[in-house]
N, CA, C and O of each residue as an XYZ file, in Angstrom:
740
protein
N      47.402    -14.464     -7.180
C      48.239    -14.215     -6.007
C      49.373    -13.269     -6.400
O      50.105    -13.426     -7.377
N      49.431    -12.179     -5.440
C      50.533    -11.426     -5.842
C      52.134    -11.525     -5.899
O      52.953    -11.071     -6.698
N      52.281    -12.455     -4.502
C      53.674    -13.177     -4.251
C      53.876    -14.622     -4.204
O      52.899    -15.307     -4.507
N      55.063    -15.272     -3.850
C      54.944    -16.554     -4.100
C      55.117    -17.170     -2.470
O      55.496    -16.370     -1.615
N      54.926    -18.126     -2.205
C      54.920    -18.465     -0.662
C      56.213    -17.920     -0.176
O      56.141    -17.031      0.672
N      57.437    -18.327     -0.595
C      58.508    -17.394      0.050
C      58.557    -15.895      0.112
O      58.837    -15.461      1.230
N      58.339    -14.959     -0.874
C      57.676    -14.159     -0.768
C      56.684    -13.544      0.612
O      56.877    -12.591      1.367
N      55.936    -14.225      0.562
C      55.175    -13.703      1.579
C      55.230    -14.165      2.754
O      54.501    -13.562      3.542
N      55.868    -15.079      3.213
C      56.844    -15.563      4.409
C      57.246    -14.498      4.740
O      56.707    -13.821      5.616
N      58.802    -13.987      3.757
C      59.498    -12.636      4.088
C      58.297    -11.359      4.559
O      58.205    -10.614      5.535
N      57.669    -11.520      3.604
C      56.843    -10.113      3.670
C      56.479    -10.071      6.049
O      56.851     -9.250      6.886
N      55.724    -11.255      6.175
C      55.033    -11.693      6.880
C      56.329    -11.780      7.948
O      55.948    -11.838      9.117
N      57.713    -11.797      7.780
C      58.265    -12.091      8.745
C      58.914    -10.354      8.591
O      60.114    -10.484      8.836
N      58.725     -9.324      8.392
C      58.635     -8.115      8.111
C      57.791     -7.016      8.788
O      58.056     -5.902      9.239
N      56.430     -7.919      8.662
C      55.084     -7.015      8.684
C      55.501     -7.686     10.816
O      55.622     -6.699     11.542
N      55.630     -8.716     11.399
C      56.143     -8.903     12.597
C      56.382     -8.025     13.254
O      55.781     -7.857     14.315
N      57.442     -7.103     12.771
C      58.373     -5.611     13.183
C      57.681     -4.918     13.618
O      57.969     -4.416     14.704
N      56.622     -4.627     13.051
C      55.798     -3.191     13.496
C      55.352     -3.214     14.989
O      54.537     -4.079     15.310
N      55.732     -2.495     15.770
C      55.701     -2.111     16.958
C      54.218     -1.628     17.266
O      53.522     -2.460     17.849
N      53.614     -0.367     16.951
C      52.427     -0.138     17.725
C      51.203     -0.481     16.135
O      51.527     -1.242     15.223
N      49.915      0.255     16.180
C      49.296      0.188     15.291
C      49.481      1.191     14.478
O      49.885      2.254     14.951
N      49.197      1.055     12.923
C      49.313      2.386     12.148
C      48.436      2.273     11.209
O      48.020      1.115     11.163
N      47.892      3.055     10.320
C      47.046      3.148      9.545
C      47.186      4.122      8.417
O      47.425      5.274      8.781
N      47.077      3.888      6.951
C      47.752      4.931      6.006
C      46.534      4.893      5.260
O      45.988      3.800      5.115
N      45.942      6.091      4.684
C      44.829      6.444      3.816
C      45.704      5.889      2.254
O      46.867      6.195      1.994
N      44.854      5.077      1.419
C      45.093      5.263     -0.102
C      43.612      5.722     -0.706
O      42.452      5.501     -0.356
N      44.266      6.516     -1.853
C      43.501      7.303     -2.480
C      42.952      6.812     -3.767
O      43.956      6.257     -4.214
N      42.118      6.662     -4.575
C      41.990      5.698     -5.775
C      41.006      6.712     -6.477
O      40.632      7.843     -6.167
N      40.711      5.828     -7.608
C      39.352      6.042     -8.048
C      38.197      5.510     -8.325
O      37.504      5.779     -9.307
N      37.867      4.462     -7.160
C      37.301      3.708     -7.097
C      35.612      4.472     -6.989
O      35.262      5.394     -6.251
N      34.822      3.731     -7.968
C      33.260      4.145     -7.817
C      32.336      3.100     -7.299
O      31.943      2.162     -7.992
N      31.924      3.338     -5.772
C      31.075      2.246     -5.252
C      29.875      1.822     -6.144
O      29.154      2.746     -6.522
N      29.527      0.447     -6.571
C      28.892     -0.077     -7.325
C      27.370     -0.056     -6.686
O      27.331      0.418     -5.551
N      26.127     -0.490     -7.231
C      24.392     -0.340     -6.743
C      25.020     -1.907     -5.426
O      24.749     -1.757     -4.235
N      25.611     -2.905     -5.773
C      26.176     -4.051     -4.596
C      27.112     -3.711     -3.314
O      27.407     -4.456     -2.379
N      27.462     -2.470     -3.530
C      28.601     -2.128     -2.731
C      29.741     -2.445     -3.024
O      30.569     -1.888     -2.304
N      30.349     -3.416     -4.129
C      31.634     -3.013     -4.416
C      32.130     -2.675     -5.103
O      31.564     -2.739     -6.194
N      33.728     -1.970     -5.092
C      33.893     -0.867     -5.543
C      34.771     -1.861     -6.600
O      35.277     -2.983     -6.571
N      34.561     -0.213     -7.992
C      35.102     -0.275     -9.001
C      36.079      0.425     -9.155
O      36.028      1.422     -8.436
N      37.327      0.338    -10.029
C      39.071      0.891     -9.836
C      38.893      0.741    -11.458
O      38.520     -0.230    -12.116
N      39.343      2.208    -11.911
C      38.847      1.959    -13.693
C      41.429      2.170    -13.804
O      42.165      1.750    -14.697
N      41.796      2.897    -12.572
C      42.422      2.782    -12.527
C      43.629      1.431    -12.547
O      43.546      0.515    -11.729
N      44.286      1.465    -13.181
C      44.624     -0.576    -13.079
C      45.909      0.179    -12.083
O      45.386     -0.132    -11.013
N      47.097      0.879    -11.683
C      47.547      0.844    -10.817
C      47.085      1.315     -9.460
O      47.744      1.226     -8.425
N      46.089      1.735     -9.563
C      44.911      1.533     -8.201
C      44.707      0.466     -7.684
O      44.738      0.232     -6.475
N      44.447     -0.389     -8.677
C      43.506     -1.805     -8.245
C      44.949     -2.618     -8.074
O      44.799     -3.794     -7.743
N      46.445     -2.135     -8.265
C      47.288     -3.342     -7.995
C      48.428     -2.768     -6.635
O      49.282     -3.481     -6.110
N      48.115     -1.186     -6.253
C      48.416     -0.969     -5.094
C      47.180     -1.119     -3.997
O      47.546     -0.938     -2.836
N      45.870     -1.402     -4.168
C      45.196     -1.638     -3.444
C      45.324     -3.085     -3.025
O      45.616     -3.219     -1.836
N      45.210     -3.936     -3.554
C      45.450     -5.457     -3.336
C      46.956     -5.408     -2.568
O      46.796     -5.649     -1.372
N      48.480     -5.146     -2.940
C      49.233     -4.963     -2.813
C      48.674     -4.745     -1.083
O      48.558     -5.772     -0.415
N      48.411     -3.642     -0.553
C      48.278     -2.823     -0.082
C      47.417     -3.860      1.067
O      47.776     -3.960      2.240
N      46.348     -4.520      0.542
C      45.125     -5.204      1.526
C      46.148     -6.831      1.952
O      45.922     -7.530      2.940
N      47.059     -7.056      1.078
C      47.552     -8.243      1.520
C      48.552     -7.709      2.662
O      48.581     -8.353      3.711
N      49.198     -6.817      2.556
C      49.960     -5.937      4.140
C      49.186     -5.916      5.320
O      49.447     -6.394      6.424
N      48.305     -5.361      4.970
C      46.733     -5.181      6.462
C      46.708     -6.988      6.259
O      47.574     -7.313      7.071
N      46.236     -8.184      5.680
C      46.187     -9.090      5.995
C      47.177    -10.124      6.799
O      46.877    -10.982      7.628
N      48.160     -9.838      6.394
C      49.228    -10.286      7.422
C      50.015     -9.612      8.721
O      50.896    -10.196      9.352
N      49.587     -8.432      8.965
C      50.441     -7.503     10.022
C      49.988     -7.901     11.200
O      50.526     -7.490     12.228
N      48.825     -8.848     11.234
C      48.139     -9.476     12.445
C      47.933     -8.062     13.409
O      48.632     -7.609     14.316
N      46.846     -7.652     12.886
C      46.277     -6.447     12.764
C      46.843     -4.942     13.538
O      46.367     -4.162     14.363
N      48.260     -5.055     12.676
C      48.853     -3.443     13.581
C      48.794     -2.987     11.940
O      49.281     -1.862     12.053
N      48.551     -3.121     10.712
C      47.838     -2.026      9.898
C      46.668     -1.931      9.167
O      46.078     -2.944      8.793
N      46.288     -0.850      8.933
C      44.711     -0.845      8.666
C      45.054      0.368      7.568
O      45.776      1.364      7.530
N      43.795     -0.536      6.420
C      44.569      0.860      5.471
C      42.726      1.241      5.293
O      41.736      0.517      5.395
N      42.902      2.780      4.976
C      41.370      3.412      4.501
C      41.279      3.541      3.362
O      42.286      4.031      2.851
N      40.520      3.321      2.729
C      40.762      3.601      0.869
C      39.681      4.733      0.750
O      38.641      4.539      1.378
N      39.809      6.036     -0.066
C      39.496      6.861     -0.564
C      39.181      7.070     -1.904
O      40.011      6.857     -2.787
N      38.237      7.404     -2.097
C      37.422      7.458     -3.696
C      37.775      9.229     -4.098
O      37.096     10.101     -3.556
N      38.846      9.579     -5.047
C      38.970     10.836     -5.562
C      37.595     11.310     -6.055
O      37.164     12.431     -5.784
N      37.039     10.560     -6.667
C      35.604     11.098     -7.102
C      34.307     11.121     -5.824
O      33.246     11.730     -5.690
N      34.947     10.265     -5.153
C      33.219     10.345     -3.672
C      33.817     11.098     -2.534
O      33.279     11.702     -1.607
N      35.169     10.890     -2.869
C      35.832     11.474     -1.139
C      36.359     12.858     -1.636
O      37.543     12.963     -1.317
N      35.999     13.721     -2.161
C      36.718     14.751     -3.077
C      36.637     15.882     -2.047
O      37.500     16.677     -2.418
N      36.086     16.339     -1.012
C      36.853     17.106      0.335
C      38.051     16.470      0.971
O      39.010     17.170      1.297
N      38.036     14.868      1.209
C      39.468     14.317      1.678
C      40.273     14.345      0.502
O      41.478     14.210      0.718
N      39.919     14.488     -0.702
C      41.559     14.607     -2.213
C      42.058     16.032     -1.628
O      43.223     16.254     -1.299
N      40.922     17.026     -1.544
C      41.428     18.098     -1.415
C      42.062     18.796     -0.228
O      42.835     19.749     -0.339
N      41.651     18.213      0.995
C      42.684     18.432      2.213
C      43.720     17.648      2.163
O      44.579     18.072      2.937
N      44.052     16.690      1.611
C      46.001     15.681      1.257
C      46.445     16.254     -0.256
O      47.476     16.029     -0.889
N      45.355     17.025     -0.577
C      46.441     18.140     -2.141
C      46.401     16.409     -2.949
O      47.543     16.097     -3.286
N      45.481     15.451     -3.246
C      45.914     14.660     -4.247
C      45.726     14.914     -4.995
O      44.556     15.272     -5.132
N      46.679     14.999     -6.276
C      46.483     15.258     -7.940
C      47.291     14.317     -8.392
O      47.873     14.812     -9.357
N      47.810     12.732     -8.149
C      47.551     11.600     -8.944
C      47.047     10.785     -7.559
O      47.084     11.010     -6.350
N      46.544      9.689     -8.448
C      46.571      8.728     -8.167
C      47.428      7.519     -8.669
O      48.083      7.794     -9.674
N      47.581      6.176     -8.175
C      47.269      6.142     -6.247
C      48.296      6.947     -5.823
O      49.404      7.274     -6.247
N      47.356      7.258     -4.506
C      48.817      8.025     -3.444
C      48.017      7.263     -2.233
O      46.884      7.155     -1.762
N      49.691      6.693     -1.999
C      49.604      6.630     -0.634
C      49.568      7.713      1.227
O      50.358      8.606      1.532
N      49.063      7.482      1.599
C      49.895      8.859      2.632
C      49.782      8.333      4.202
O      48.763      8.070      4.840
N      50.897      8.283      4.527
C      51.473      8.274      6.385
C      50.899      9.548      6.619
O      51.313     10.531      6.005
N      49.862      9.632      7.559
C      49.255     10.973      8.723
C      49.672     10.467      9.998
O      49.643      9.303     10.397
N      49.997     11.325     10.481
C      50.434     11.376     12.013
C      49.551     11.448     12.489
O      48.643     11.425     11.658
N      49.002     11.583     14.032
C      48.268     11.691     14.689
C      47.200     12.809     14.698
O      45.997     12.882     14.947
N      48.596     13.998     14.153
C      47.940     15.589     14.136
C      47.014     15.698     13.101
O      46.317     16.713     13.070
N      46.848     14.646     12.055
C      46.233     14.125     10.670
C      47.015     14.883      9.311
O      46.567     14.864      8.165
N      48.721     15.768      9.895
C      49.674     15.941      9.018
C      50.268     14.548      8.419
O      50.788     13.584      8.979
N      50.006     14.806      7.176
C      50.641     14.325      6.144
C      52.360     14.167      6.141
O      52.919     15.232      5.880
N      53.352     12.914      6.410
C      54.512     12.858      6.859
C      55.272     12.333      5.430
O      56.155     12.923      4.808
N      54.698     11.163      5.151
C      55.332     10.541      3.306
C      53.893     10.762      2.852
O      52.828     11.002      3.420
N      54.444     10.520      1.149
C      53.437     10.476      0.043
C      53.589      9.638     -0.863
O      54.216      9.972     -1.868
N      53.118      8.489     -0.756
C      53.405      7.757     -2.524
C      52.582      8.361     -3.334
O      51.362      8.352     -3.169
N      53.256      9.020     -4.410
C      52.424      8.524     -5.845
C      53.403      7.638     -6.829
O      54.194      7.901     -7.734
N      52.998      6.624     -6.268
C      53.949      5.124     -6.378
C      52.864      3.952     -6.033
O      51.848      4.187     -5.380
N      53.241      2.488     -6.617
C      52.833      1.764     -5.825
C      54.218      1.199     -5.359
O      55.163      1.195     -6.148
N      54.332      0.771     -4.211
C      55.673      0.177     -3.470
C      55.812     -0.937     -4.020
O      55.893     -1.737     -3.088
N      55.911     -1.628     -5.236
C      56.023     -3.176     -5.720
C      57.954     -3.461     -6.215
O      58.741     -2.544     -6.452
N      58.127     -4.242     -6.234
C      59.370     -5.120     -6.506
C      60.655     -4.734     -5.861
O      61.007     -5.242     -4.797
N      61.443     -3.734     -6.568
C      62.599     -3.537     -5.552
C      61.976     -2.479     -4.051
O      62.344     -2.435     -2.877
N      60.980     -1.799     -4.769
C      60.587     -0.794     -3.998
C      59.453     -1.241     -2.541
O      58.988     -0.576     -1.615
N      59.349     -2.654     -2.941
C      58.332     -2.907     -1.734
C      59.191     -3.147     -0.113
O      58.481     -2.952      0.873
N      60.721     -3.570      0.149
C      61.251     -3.602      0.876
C      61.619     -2.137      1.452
O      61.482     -2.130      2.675
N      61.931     -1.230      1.072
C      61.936      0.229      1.476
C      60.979      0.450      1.896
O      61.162      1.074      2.941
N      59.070      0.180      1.532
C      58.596      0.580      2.198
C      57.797     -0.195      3.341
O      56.924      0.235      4.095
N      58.362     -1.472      3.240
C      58.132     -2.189      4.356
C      58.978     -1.548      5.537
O      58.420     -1.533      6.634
N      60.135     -1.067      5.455
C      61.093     -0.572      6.444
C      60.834      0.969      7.074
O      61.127      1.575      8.105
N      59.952      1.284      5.557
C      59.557      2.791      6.541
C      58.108      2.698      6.998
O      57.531      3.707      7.403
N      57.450      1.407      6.938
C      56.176      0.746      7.980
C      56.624      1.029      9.091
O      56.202      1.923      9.825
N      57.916     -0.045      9.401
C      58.344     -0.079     10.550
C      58.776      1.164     11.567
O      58.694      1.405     12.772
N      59.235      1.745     10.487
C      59.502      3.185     11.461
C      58.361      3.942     11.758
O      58.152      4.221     12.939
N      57.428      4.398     10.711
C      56.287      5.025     11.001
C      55.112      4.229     12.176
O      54.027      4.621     12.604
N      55.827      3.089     12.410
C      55.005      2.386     13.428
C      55.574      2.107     14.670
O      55.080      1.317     15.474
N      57.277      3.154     14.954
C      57.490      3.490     16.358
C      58.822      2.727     16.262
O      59.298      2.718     17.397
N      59.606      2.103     15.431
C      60.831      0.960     15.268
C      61.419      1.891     15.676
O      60.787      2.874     15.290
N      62.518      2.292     16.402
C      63.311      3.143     17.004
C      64.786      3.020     15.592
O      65.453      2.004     15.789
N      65.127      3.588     14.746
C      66.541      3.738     13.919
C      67.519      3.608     14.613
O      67.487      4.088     15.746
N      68.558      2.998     14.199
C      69.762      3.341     15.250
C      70.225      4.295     14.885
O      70.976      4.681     15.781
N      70.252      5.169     13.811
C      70.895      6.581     14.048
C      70.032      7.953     14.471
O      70.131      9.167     14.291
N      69.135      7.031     15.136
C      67.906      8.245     15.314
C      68.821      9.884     15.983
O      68.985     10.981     15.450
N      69.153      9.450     17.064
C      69.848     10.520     18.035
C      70.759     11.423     17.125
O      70.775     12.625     17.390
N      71.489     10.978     16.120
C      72.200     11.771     14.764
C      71.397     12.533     14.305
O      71.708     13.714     14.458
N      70.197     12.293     13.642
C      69.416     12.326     12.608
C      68.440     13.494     13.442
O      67.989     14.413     12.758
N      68.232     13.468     14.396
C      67.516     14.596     15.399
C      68.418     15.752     15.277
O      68.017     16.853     14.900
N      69.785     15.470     15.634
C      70.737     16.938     15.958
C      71.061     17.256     14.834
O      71.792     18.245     14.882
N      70.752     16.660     13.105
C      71.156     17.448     12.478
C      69.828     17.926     11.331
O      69.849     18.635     10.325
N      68.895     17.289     11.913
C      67.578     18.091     11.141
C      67.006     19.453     12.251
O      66.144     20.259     11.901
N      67.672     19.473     13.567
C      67.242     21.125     14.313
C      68.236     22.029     13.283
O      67.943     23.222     13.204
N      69.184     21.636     12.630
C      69.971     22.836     11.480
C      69.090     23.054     10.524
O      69.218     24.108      9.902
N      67.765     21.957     10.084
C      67.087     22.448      8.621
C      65.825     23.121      9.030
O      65.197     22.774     10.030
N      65.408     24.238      8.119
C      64.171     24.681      7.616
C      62.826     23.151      7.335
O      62.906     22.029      6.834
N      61.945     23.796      7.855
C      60.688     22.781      6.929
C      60.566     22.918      6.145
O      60.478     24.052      5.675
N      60.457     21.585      5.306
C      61.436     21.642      3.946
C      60.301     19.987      3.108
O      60.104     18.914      3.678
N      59.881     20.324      1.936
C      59.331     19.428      1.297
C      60.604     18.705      0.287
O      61.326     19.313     -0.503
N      60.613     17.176      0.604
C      61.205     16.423     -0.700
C      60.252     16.055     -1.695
O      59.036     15.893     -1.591
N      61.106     15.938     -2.799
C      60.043     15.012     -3.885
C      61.151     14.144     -4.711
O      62.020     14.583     -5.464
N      60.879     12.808     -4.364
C      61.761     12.086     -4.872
C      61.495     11.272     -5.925
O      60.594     10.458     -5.723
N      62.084     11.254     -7.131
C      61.274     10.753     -8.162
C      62.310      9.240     -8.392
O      63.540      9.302     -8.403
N      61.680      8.192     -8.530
C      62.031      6.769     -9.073
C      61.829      6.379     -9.920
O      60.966      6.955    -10.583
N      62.329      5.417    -10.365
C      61.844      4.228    -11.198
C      62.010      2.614    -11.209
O      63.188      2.278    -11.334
N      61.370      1.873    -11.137
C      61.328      0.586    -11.162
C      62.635      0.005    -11.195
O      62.948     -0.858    -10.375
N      63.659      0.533    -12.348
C      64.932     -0.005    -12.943
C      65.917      0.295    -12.296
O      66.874     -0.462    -12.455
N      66.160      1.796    -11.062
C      67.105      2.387    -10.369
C      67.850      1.418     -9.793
O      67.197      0.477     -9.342
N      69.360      1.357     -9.640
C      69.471      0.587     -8.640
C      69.651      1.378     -7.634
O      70.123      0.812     -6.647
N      69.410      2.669     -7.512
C      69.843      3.174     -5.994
C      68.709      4.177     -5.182
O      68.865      5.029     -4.307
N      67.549      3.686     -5.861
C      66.003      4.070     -5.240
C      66.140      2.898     -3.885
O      66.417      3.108     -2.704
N      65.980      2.247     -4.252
C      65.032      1.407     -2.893
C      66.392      1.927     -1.618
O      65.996      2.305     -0.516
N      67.628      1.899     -1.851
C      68.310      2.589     -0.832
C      68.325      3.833     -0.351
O      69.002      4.104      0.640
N      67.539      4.799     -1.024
C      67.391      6.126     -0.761
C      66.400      6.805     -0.443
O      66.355      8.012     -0.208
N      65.309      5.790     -0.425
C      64.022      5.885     -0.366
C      63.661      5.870      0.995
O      62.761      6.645      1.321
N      64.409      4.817      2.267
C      63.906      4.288      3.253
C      64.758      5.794      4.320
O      64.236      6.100      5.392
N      65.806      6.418      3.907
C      66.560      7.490      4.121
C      65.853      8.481      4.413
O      65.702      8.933      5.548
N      65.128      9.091      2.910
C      64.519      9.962      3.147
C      62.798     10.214      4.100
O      62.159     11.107      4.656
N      62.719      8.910      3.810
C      61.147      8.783      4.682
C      61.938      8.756      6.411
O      61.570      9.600      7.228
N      62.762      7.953      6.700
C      62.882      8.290      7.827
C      63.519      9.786      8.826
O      63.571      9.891     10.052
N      63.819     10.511      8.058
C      64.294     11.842      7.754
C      62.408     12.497      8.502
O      61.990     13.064      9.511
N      62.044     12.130      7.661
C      59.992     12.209      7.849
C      60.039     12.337      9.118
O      60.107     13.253      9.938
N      59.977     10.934      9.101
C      59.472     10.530     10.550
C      60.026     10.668     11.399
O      59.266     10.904     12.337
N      61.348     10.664     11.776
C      62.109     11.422     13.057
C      61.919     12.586     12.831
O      61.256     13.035     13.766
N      62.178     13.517     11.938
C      61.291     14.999     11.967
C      59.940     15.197     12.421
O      59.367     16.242     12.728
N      59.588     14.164     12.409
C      57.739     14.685     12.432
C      56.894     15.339     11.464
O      55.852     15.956     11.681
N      57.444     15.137     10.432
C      56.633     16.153      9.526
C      57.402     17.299      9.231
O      56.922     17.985      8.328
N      58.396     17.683      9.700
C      58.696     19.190      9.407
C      59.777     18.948      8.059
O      59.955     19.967      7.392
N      60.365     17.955      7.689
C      60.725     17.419      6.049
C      59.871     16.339      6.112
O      59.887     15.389      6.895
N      58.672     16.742      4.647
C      58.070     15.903      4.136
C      58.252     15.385      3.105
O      58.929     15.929      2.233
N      57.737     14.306      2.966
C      58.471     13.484      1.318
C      57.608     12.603      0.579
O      57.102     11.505      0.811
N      57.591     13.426     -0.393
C      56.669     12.304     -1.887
C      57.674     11.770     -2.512
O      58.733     12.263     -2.901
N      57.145     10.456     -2.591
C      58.093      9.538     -3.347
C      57.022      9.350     -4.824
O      55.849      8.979     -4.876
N      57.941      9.759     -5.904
C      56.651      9.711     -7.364
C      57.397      8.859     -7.850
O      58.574      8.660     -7.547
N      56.623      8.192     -8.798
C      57.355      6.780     -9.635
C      57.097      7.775    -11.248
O      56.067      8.178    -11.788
N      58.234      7.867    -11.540
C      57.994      8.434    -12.841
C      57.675      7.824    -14.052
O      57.211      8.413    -15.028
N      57.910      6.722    -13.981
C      57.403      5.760    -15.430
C      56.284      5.789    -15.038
O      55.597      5.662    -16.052
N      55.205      5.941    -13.600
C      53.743      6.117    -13.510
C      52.697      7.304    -13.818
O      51.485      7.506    -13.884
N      54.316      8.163    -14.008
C      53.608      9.754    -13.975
C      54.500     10.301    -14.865
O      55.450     10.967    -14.453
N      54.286     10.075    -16.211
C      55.537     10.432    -17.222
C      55.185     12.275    -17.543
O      55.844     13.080    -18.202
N      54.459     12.379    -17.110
C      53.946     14.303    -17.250
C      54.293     14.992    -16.390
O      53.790     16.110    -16.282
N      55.509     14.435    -15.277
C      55.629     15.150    -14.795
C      57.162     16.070    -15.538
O      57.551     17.126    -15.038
């Protein structure tokens, strides 16, 4: 089990929030087996996927996640530009790409992205009306925000910039990379 009953209470009294349905592609490297199930040679694959399937299990079905095989789905790696894995990715409707984990969202970082669920699933911000009149001043504009597990001032800056995203629409986009996951960069 990934959390502990309180734990997933919170999670579950969280996953509540989400307003309409949403659905986020993760990307892995999972190789479907001769039984049909799939293999993750990746180990932070296989612990943002679980991570990931216990969210869709409790949202009482407003999320649905698609999982993607870099090696079977390798026209979908190459239209979302993935070069790590896992990545997560919020598509809009237009099937633009809005956030990016190459992260898994676990410990301090799983509450930030429970909060930018909520937004990407229609939660109205209260500073939305701000946040509109002063992103018509910016260029489309890519972030890349790099974390780490230990920050104390990631999980507060994190839910900022994704919603920046999503009241933009896409026109500032944002990868959130976990750098102790991706030390080459």
């Amino acid at each position: 089990m990934l959390f502990s009953q309180n734990e997933l209470d919170n999670i579950k009294r969280e996953m509540t929030k989400l307003k309409d349905n949403i659905s986020l592609k993760l990307f892995t490297d999972f190789k479907t087996q001769e039984d049909g199930s799939k293999l993750r040679k990746c180990m932070a694959c296989e612990g943002t996927y679980e991570l990931l399937k216990t969210l869709e299990d409790v949202s009482a079905g407003k999320l649905s996640i698609e999982e993607y095989s870099t090696e079977e789905n390798e026209e979908d790696a190459k239209k979302y530009d993935i070069a790590r894995i896992p990545a997560i990715l919020f598509v809009d409707e237009e099937g633009k790409v809005v956030i990016k984990y190459s992260a898994t969202p676990a410990g301090a970082e799983l509450a930030p992205f429970l909060k930018s669920l909520q937004y990407f699933s229609g939660v109205s911000p209260y500073y939305k009306d701000q946040i509109v009149s002063h992103l018509k001043k910016i260029s489309k504009s890519k972030m890349k925000m790099f974390i780490t597990k230990t920050c104390p001032y990631c999980p507060a800056t994190v839910p900022v910039a994704n919603l920046f995203s999503i009241v933009s629409k896409g026109k500032v986009s944002v990868e959130i990379i976990d750098v102790d996951a991706n030390p080459d960069i």
